[in-house]
mmCIF file of C-alpha atoms and ligand atoms in Angstrom:
data_model
loop_
_atom_site.group_PDB
_atom_site.id
_atom_site.type_symbol
_atom_site.label_atom_id
_atom_site.label_comp_id
_atom_site.label_asym_id
_atom_site.label_seq_id
_atom_site.Cartn_x
_atom_site.Cartn_y
_atom_site.Cartn_z
ATOM 1 C CA MET A 1 65.046 72.533 96.483
ATOM 2 C CA THR A 2 66.191 75.496 98.550
ATOM 3 C CA ALA A 3 69.749 76.662 98.085
ATOM 4 C CA THR A 4 72.350 76.804 100.832
ATOM 5 C CA ILE A 5 72.939 80.476 101.563
ATOM 6 C CA ILE A 6 76.622 81.450 101.437
ATOM 7 C CA SER A 7 76.742 84.130 104.131
ATOM 8 C CA GLY A 8 79.412 86.787 103.647
ATOM 9 C CA THR A 9 78.859 88.115 107.147
ATOM 10 C CA GLN A 10 79.553 84.670 108.639
ATOM 11 C CA ILE A 11 82.646 83.863 106.539
ATOM 12 C CA ARG A 12 83.922 87.397 107.262
ATOM 13 C CA GLU A 13 83.996 86.642 110.983
ATOM 14 C CA GLU A 14 86.077 83.498 110.399
ATOM 15 C CA ILE A 15 88.617 85.364 108.261
ATOM 16 C CA LEU A 16 88.774 88.450 110.508
ATOM 17 C CA ALA A 17 89.567 86.148 113.440
ATOM 18 C CA GLU A 18 92.410 84.616 111.381
ATOM 19 C CA ILE A 19 93.739 88.075 110.436
ATOM 20 C CA SER A 20 93.463 89.341 114.003
ATOM 21 C CA GLN A 21 95.503 86.424 115.304
ATOM 22 C CA GLU A 22 98.207 86.995 112.686
ATOM 23 C CA VAL A 23 98.330 90.725 113.477
ATOM 24 C CA GLN A 24 98.888 89.983 117.169
ATOM 25 C CA GLY A 25 101.653 87.491 116.378
ATOM 26 C CA ILE A 26 103.452 89.939 114.075
ATOM 27 C CA ARG A 27 103.090 92.814 116.544
ATOM 28 C CA GLN A 28 104.641 90.719 119.317
ATOM 29 C CA LYS A 29 107.491 89.379 117.179
ATOM 30 C CA TYR A 30 108.340 92.374 114.975
ATOM 31 C CA GLY A 31 106.729 95.358 116.759
ATOM 32 C CA GLU A 32 104.874 96.394 113.600
ATOM 33 C CA ILE A 33 101.185 96.604 112.706
ATOM 34 C CA PRO A 34 99.545 96.887 109.273
ATOM 35 C CA GLY A 35 98.899 100.517 108.265
ATOM 36 C CA LEU A 36 96.093 101.527 105.911
ATOM 37 C CA VAL A 37 95.162 104.958 104.599
ATOM 38 C CA THR A 38 91.703 105.485 103.114
ATOM 39 C CA ILE A 39 91.481 108.576 100.922
ATOM 40 C CA LEU A 40 87.948 109.783 100.316
ATOM 41 C CA VAL A 41 87.377 112.687 97.913
ATOM 42 C CA GLY A 42 84.048 114.533 98.193
ATOM 43 C CA GLU A 43 80.808 113.437 99.804
ATOM 44 C CA ASN A 44 79.312 110.659 97.686
ATOM 45 C CA PRO A 45 77.016 108.863 100.209
ATOM 46 C CA ALA A 46 77.771 105.355 98.876
ATOM 47 C CA SER A 47 81.531 106.034 99.064
ATOM 48 C CA GLN A 48 81.191 107.511 102.571
ATOM 49 C CA SER A 49 79.370 104.400 103.695
ATOM 50 C CA TYR A 50 81.978 102.001 102.179
ATOM 51 C CA VAL A 51 84.872 104.003 103.623
ATOM 52 C CA SER A 52 83.363 104.143 107.105
ATOM 53 C CA LEU A 53 82.984 100.338 107.059
ATOM 54 C CA LYS A 54 86.617 99.966 105.952
ATOM 55 C CA ILE A 55 87.787 102.225 108.785
ATOM 56 C CA LYS A 56 85.658 100.385 111.349
ATOM 57 C CA THR A 57 87.052 97.014 110.266
ATOM 58 C CA ALA A 58 90.673 98.244 110.245
ATOM 59 C CA ASN A 59 90.249 99.676 113.754
ATOM 60 C CA ARG A 60 88.672 96.476 115.018
ATOM 61 C CA LEU A 61 91.717 94.520 113.796
ATOM 62 C CA GLY A 62 94.136 96.859 115.546
ATOM 63 C CA PHE A 63 95.560 98.307 112.312
ATOM 64 C CA HIS A 64 97.135 101.758 112.123
ATOM 65 C CA GLU A 65 94.309 103.533 110.252
ATOM 66 C CA VAL A 66 94.541 106.966 108.658
ATOM 67 C CA GLN A 67 91.348 108.496 107.378
ATOM 68 C CA ASP A 68 92.152 111.231 104.857
ATOM 69 C CA ASN A 69 89.088 113.117 103.614
ATOM 70 C CA GLN A 70 89.644 115.604 100.796
ATOM 71 C CA PRO A 71 87.254 118.207 99.336
ATOM 72 C CA ASP A 72 85.413 117.517 96.086
ATOM 73 C CA HIS A 73 87.348 120.329 94.331
ATOM 74 C CA ILE A 74 90.856 118.981 95.048
ATOM 75 C CA SER A 75 93.081 119.169 91.948
ATOM 76 C CA GLU A 76 94.646 116.104 90.379
ATOM 77 C CA GLU A 77 98.078 117.553 91.127
ATOM 78 C CA ASP A 78 97.306 117.897 94.846
ATOM 79 C CA LEU A 79 95.868 114.386 95.012
ATOM 80 C CA LEU A 80 98.978 112.997 93.293
ATOM 81 C CA ALA A 81 101.181 114.832 95.820
ATOM 82 C CA LEU A 82 99.152 113.352 98.677
ATOM 83 C CA ILE A 83 99.562 109.824 97.291
ATOM 84 C CA ASP A 84 103.284 110.388 96.974
ATOM 85 C CA GLN A 85 103.400 111.373 100.631
ATOM 86 C CA TYR A 86 101.779 108.050 101.614
ATOM 87 C CA ASN A 87 104.014 106.148 99.196
ATOM 88 C CA GLN A 88 106.954 107.398 101.319
ATOM 89 C CA ASP A 89 105.285 106.818 104.699
ATOM 90 C CA GLU A 90 106.912 103.801 106.391
ATOM 91 C CA LYS A 91 103.926 103.237 108.683
ATOM 92 C CA ILE A 92 101.514 102.901 105.743
ATOM 93 C CA HIS A 93 101.416 99.546 103.934
ATOM 94 C CA GLY A 94 98.176 99.997 102.014
ATOM 95 C CA ILE A 95 96.784 103.018 100.138
ATOM 96 C CA LEU A 96 93.136 103.021 99.170
ATOM 97 C CA VAL A 97 91.676 105.841 97.091
ATOM 98 C CA GLN A 98 87.912 105.349 97.057
ATOM 99 C CA LEU A 99 86.439 105.379 93.540
ATOM 100 C CA PRO A 100 84.705 107.021 91.747
ATOM 101 C CA LEU A 101 86.595 110.329 91.761
ATOM 102 C CA PRO A 102 85.295 113.772 90.706
ATOM 103 C CA GLN A 103 85.408 114.682 86.995
ATOM 104 C CA GLN A 104 88.505 116.918 87.142
ATOM 105 C CA ILE A 105 90.601 113.923 88.201
ATOM 106 C CA ASN A 106 91.775 111.204 85.836
ATOM 107 C CA GLU A 107 91.273 107.923 87.715
ATOM 108 C CA GLU A 108 93.903 106.107 85.695
ATOM 109 C CA ASN A 109 96.580 108.655 86.694
ATOM 110 C CA ILE A 110 95.664 108.185 90.348
ATOM 111 C CA ILE A 111 95.735 104.375 90.217
ATOM 112 C CA ASN A 112 99.100 104.506 88.423
ATOM 113 C CA ALA A 113 100.541 106.832 91.098
ATOM 114 C CA ILE A 114 99.999 104.406 93.994
ATOM 115 C CA HIS A 115 103.160 102.382 94.579
ATOM 116 C CA PRO A 116 102.453 98.819 93.353
ATOM 117 C CA ASP A 117 103.736 97.461 96.692
ATOM 118 C CA LYS A 118 101.076 99.486 98.558
ATOM 119 C CA ASP A 119 98.269 98.937 96.034
ATOM 120 C CA VAL A 120 96.013 96.840 98.277
ATOM 121 C CA ASP A 121 93.107 97.264 95.814
ATOM 122 C CA GLY A 122 95.211 95.425 93.206
ATOM 123 C CA PHE A 123 94.206 97.943 90.507
ATOM 124 C CA HIS A 124 97.699 99.118 89.422
ATOM 125 C CA PRO A 125 98.777 97.776 85.980
ATOM 126 C CA VAL A 126 101.748 96.013 87.619
ATOM 127 C CA ASN A 127 99.395 94.095 89.913
ATOM 128 C CA ALA A 128 96.920 93.441 87.078
ATOM 129 C CA GLY A 129 99.874 91.938 85.163
ATOM 130 C CA ARG A 130 100.958 89.860 88.152
ATOM 131 C CA LEU A 131 97.405 88.515 88.414
ATOM 132 C CA LEU A 132 97.447 87.507 84.750
ATOM 133 C CA ILE A 133 100.685 85.556 85.287
ATOM 134 C CA GLY A 134 99.217 83.842 88.366
ATOM 135 C CA GLY A 135 100.846 81.663 91.034
ATOM 136 C CA THR A 136 103.437 83.283 93.250
ATOM 137 C CA ALA A 137 103.614 86.330 90.953
ATOM 138 C CA VAL A 138 100.309 87.517 92.480
ATOM 139 C CA LYS A 139 100.852 90.042 95.239
ATOM 140 C CA PHE A 140 97.452 91.677 95.842
ATOM 141 C CA PRO A 141 94.465 89.829 94.373
ATOM 142 C CA PRO A 142 91.769 92.496 93.841
ATOM 143 C CA CYS A 143 89.333 92.468 96.762
ATOM 144 C CA THR A 144 85.973 91.611 95.168
ATOM 145 C CA PRO A 145 87.308 88.738 93.018
ATOM 146 C CA ALA A 146 89.304 87.444 96.011
ATOM 147 C CA ALA A 147 86.095 87.560 98.075
ATOM 148 C CA ILE A 148 84.206 85.579 95.420
ATOM 149 C CA GLN A 149 86.877 82.883 95.189
ATOM 150 C CA GLU A 150 87.140 82.581 98.974
ATOM 151 C CA MET A 151 83.358 82.223 99.350
ATOM 152 C CA ILE A 152 83.119 79.462 96.728
ATOM 153 C CA VAL A 153 86.045 77.589 98.287
ATOM 154 C CA ARG A 154 84.787 77.928 101.880
ATOM 155 C CA ALA A 155 81.288 76.806 100.817
ATOM 156 C CA GLY A 156 82.921 73.566 99.622
ATOM 157 C CA VAL A 157 81.837 73.995 95.979
ATOM 158 C CA PRO A 158 84.324 72.272 93.641
ATOM 159 C CA ILE A 159 85.967 74.702 91.203
ATOM 160 C CA GLU A 160 88.406 72.363 89.430
ATOM 161 C CA GLY A 161 86.965 71.386 86.045
ATOM 162 C CA ALA A 162 83.741 73.330 86.716
ATOM 163 C CA GLU A 163 81.984 75.371 84.038
ATOM 164 C CA VAL A 164 82.127 78.939 85.313
ATOM 165 C CA VAL A 165 80.165 81.704 83.609
ATOM 166 C CA VAL A 166 80.968 85.311 84.562
ATOM 167 C CA VAL A 167 78.410 87.968 83.645
ATOM 168 C CA GLY A 168 80.211 91.315 83.199
ATOM 169 C CA ARG A 169 83.710 92.258 82.045
ATOM 170 C CA SER A 170 84.755 95.114 84.334
ATOM 171 C CA ASN A 171 88.382 95.634 85.366
ATOM 172 C CA ILE A 172 87.344 95.435 89.039
ATOM 173 C CA VAL A 173 85.348 92.174 88.953
ATOM 174 C CA GLY A 174 84.602 90.361 85.670
ATOM 175 C CA LYS A 175 88.035 90.287 84.034
ATOM 176 C CA PRO A 176 90.065 89.520 87.190
ATOM 177 C CA ILE A 177 87.751 86.788 88.563
ATOM 178 C CA ALA A 178 87.690 85.063 85.151
ATOM 179 C CA ASN A 179 91.483 85.157 85.118
ATOM 180 C CA MET A 180 91.827 83.900 88.708
ATOM 181 C CA LEU A 181 89.536 80.904 88.242
ATOM 182 C CA LEU A 182 91.198 79.691 85.051
ATOM 183 C CA GLN A 183 94.704 79.625 86.567
ATOM 184 C CA LYS A 184 96.443 76.404 87.550
ATOM 185 C CA GLY A 185 96.188 75.781 91.294
ATOM 186 C CA THR A 186 93.808 75.129 94.154
ATOM 187 C CA GLY A 187 90.546 77.082 94.113
ATOM 188 C CA ALA A 188 90.940 77.430 90.342
ATOM 189 C CA ASN A 189 91.421 75.155 87.258
ATOM 190 C CA ALA A 190 87.930 76.024 85.990
ATOM 191 C CA THR A 191 86.668 76.375 82.417
ATOM 192 C CA VAL A 192 85.604 80.012 82.218
ATOM 193 C CA THR A 193 83.242 81.906 79.904
ATOM 194 C CA VAL A 194 82.742 85.662 80.186
ATOM 195 C CA VAL A 195 79.481 87.111 78.859
ATOM 196 C CA HIS A 196 78.755 90.820 78.433
ATOM 197 C CA THR A 197 76.448 93.397 76.853
ATOM 198 C CA ARG A 198 77.322 92.280 73.298
ATOM 199 C CA THR A 199 76.908 88.546 73.964
ATOM 200 C CA ARG A 200 74.273 86.731 71.913
ATOM 201 C CA ASN A 201 71.988 84.387 73.902
ATOM 202 C CA MET A 202 73.308 85.247 77.351
ATOM 203 C CA ASP A 203 70.738 82.913 78.902
ATOM 204 C CA THR A 204 72.100 79.866 77.005
ATOM 205 C CA HIS A 205 75.580 80.450 78.412
ATOM 206 C CA CYS A 206 74.292 80.978 81.950
ATOM 207 C CA LYS A 207 72.270 77.748 81.833
ATOM 208 C CA ARG A 208 75.505 75.756 81.354
ATOM 209 C CA ALA A 209 77.153 77.182 84.462
ATOM 210 C CA ASP A 210 78.049 75.057 87.480
ATOM 211 C CA ILE A 211 79.188 78.357 89.021
ATOM 212 C CA LEU A 212 77.470 81.550 87.870
ATOM 213 C CA ILE A 213 79.100 84.839 88.888
ATOM 214 C CA VAL A 214 77.017 87.909 88.160
ATOM 215 C CA ALA A 215 78.618 91.363 88.214
ATOM 216 C CA ALA A 216 76.579 93.388 85.746
ATOM 217 C CA GLY A 217 75.090 96.158 87.901
ATOM 218 C CA VAL A 218 71.584 95.489 86.561
ATOM 219 C CA PRO A 219 68.943 94.585 89.178
ATOM 220 C CA ASN A 220 67.270 91.193 88.567
ATOM 221 C CA LEU A 221 69.124 90.672 85.264
ATOM 222 C CA VAL A 222 69.497 86.931 85.855
ATOM 223 C CA LYS A 223 66.186 85.082 85.763
ATOM 224 C CA PRO A 224 65.604 81.817 87.648
ATOM 225 C CA GLU A 225 65.206 79.969 84.288
ATOM 226 C CA TRP A 226 68.827 80.889 83.457
ATOM 227 C CA ILE A 227 70.146 78.912 86.429
ATOM 228 C CA LYS A 228 71.127 75.255 86.149
ATOM 229 C CA PRO A 229 69.458 73.329 89.006
ATOM 230 C CA GLY A 230 71.959 72.922 91.847
ATOM 231 C CA ALA A 231 74.380 75.571 90.502
ATOM 232 C CA CYS A 232 76.365 77.926 92.735
ATOM 233 C CA VAL A 233 75.250 81.523 92.154
ATOM 234 C CA ILE A 234 77.433 84.437 93.286
ATOM 235 C CA ASP A 235 75.636 87.773 93.081
ATOM 236 C CA VAL A 236 78.029 90.736 93.050
ATOM 237 C CA GLY A 237 75.363 93.350 92.236
ATOM 238 C CA VAL A 238 74.823 96.160 94.741
ATOM 239 C CA ASN A 239 71.986 98.171 93.228
ATOM 240 C CA ARG A 240 70.459 100.992 95.269
ATOM 241 C CA VAL A 241 66.769 100.714 94.409
ATOM 242 C CA GLY A 242 65.293 103.008 97.101
ATOM 243 C CA GLU A 243 65.554 104.059 100.737
ATOM 244 C CA LYS A 244 64.091 102.867 104.034
ATOM 245 C CA ILE A 245 64.413 103.583 107.747
ATOM 246 C CA SER A 246 66.749 101.174 109.531
ATOM 247 C CA GLU A 247 65.055 99.251 112.356
ATOM 248 C CA LYS A 248 68.383 99.148 114.216
ATOM 249 C CA THR A 249 69.484 102.789 114.029
ATOM 250 C CA GLY A 250 66.331 104.689 112.959
ATOM 251 C CA LYS A 251 68.408 106.306 110.186
ATOM 252 C CA LYS A 252 67.649 106.405 106.463
ATOM 253 C CA ILE A 253 69.461 103.590 104.617
ATOM 254 C CA ALA A 254 69.577 102.387 101.018
ATOM 255 C CA ILE A 255 67.502 99.417 99.876
ATOM 256 C CA LEU A 256 69.954 97.124 98.081
ATOM 257 C CA LYS A 257 69.127 94.580 95.385
ATOM 258 C CA GLY A 258 71.436 92.200 93.568
ATOM 259 C CA ASP A 259 71.683 91.313 89.882
ATOM 260 C CA VAL A 260 69.846 88.027 90.533
ATOM 261 C CA ASP A 261 66.202 87.586 91.479
ATOM 262 C CA PHE A 262 67.160 86.028 94.848
ATOM 263 C CA GLU A 263 63.720 84.930 96.038
ATOM 264 C CA LYS A 264 63.096 82.816 92.940
ATOM 265 C CA ALA A 265 66.704 81.849 92.262
ATOM 266 C CA LYS A 266 67.135 80.237 95.689
ATOM 267 C CA ASP A 267 64.575 77.579 94.730
ATOM 268 C CA VAL A 268 66.688 76.500 91.739
ATOM 269 C CA ALA A 269 70.310 77.046 92.828
ATOM 270 C CA GLY A 270 72.296 74.717 95.097
ATOM 271 C CA PHE A 271 74.229 77.597 96.677
ATOM 272 C CA ILE A 272 73.562 81.333 96.518
ATOM 273 C CA THR A 273 74.925 84.564 98.019
ATOM 274 C CA PRO A 274 72.398 87.100 99.355
ATOM 275 C CA VAL A 275 72.386 90.888 98.787
ATOM 276 C CA PRO A 276 73.062 92.476 101.222
ATOM 277 C CA GLY A 277 75.178 90.192 103.426
ATOM 278 C CA GLY A 278 76.949 88.312 100.638
ATOM 279 C CA VAL A 279 79.979 89.449 98.654
ATOM 280 C CA GLY A 280 79.909 93.029 100.072
ATOM 281 C CA PRO A 281 81.129 92.335 103.621
ATOM 282 C CA MET A 282 83.728 89.914 102.270
ATOM 283 C CA THR A 283 85.252 92.518 99.943
ATOM 284 C CA ILE A 284 86.258 94.717 102.875
ATOM 285 C CA THR A 285 87.670 91.648 104.624
ATOM 286 C CA MET A 286 89.914 90.957 101.614
ATOM 287 C CA LEU A 287 91.149 94.556 101.728
ATOM 288 C CA MET A 288 92.279 93.929 105.296
ATOM 289 C CA ARG A 289 93.964 90.701 104.252
ATOM 290 C CA ASN A 290 95.819 92.510 101.456
ATOM 291 C CA THR A 291 97.007 95.195 103.885
ATOM 292 C CA LEU A 292 98.355 92.482 106.175
ATOM 293 C CA ARG A 293 99.963 90.794 103.129
ATOM 294 C CA SER A 294 101.701 94.074 102.302
ATOM 295 C CA LEU A 295 103.295 94.191 105.762
ATOM 296 C CA LYS A 296 104.245 90.517 105.478
ATOM 297 C CA TYR A 297 106.038 91.206 102.166
ATOM 298 C CA LYS A 298 107.893 94.073 103.821
ATOM 299 C CA LEU A 299 108.981 91.833 106.704
ATOM 300 C CA GLY A 300 110.068 89.098 104.277
ATOM 301 C CA LEU A 301 107.379 86.704 105.563
ATOM 302 C CA ILE A 302 106.121 86.165 102.007
ATOM 303 C CA GLU A 303 108.622 85.683 99.179
HETATM 304 N N1 LIG B 1 84.644 101.836 94.711
HETATM 305 C C1 LIG B 1 83.818 100.750 94.615
HETATM 306 N N2 LIG B 1 84.492 99.618 94.868
HETATM 307 C C2 LIG B 1 85.765 99.978 95.140
HETATM 308 C C3 LIG B 1 86.926 99.246 95.496
HETATM 309 O O1 LIG B 1 86.939 98.019 95.597
HETATM 310 N N3 LIG B 1 88.037 99.996 95.715
HETATM 311 C C4 LIG B 1 88.059 101.345 95.585
HETATM 312 N N4 LIG B 1 89.203 101.964 95.792
HETATM 313 N N5 LIG B 1 87.000 102.048 95.265
HETATM 314 C C5 LIG B 1 85.858 101.369 95.049
#
């Protein structure tokens, strides 16, 4: 059996077209467009590459995009003042501070300083709490978990009643996706297990999964024998394992590998996401959707 590939790049195009249409409608009716600021501190190459993709996508959708690059040595105080400035800016509906941040800055203080109504990453404790409550309390579902849920739903894989196993318990992926899939509602109602570095017999848990979500940050952690035949496998890993020259641009680019041994896993799974071209492109798409949601809340289009 060869698995159906769930292509993030393909689903992205569908969703971006939906967003683009909504943006045009809102611009015509209300004269407003979604505004996103991306704050990048320092010159981490992975962060630069993510941020440039975010900017490109926002521009393509006709958003008001502000790119704010800050030096590596910026103080926490100055960064907090900058966030406050964007909190007050009427044209900005989403504030994204690219993580990780340099050592002198406490990430928690920065996340807490972003106004919860502009926190399009969904990392602020208020939004984490809203996610835990579920239903209409949720304002900004965090982007990677939202991408995962959307991909499973759009692939037509049933989630209700399914055994879901999540590998990894991070605040950005593992904990929120587990919480989202166990809620009451469409695209949820699953039975969820979270496994992590202290779990005994991780393989036994994984083998039970109808839907296996892997966000561990360990290349090839999940072996093909751990996958139930026909299962849906979502690989969130983005591991930089080397460099190569891009055939398209002639520039040096990172070689990316997931947390799942894709080549072997695709012969066992029923559905699988590739790396690259899987969850990654969808995450940025969900950031755009959250920025549009923020404007819609402001305009009273979402209660
Ligand atoms: N760094 C890696 N992933 C993310 C993300 O989703 N949001 C932000 N702000 N920084 C990141």
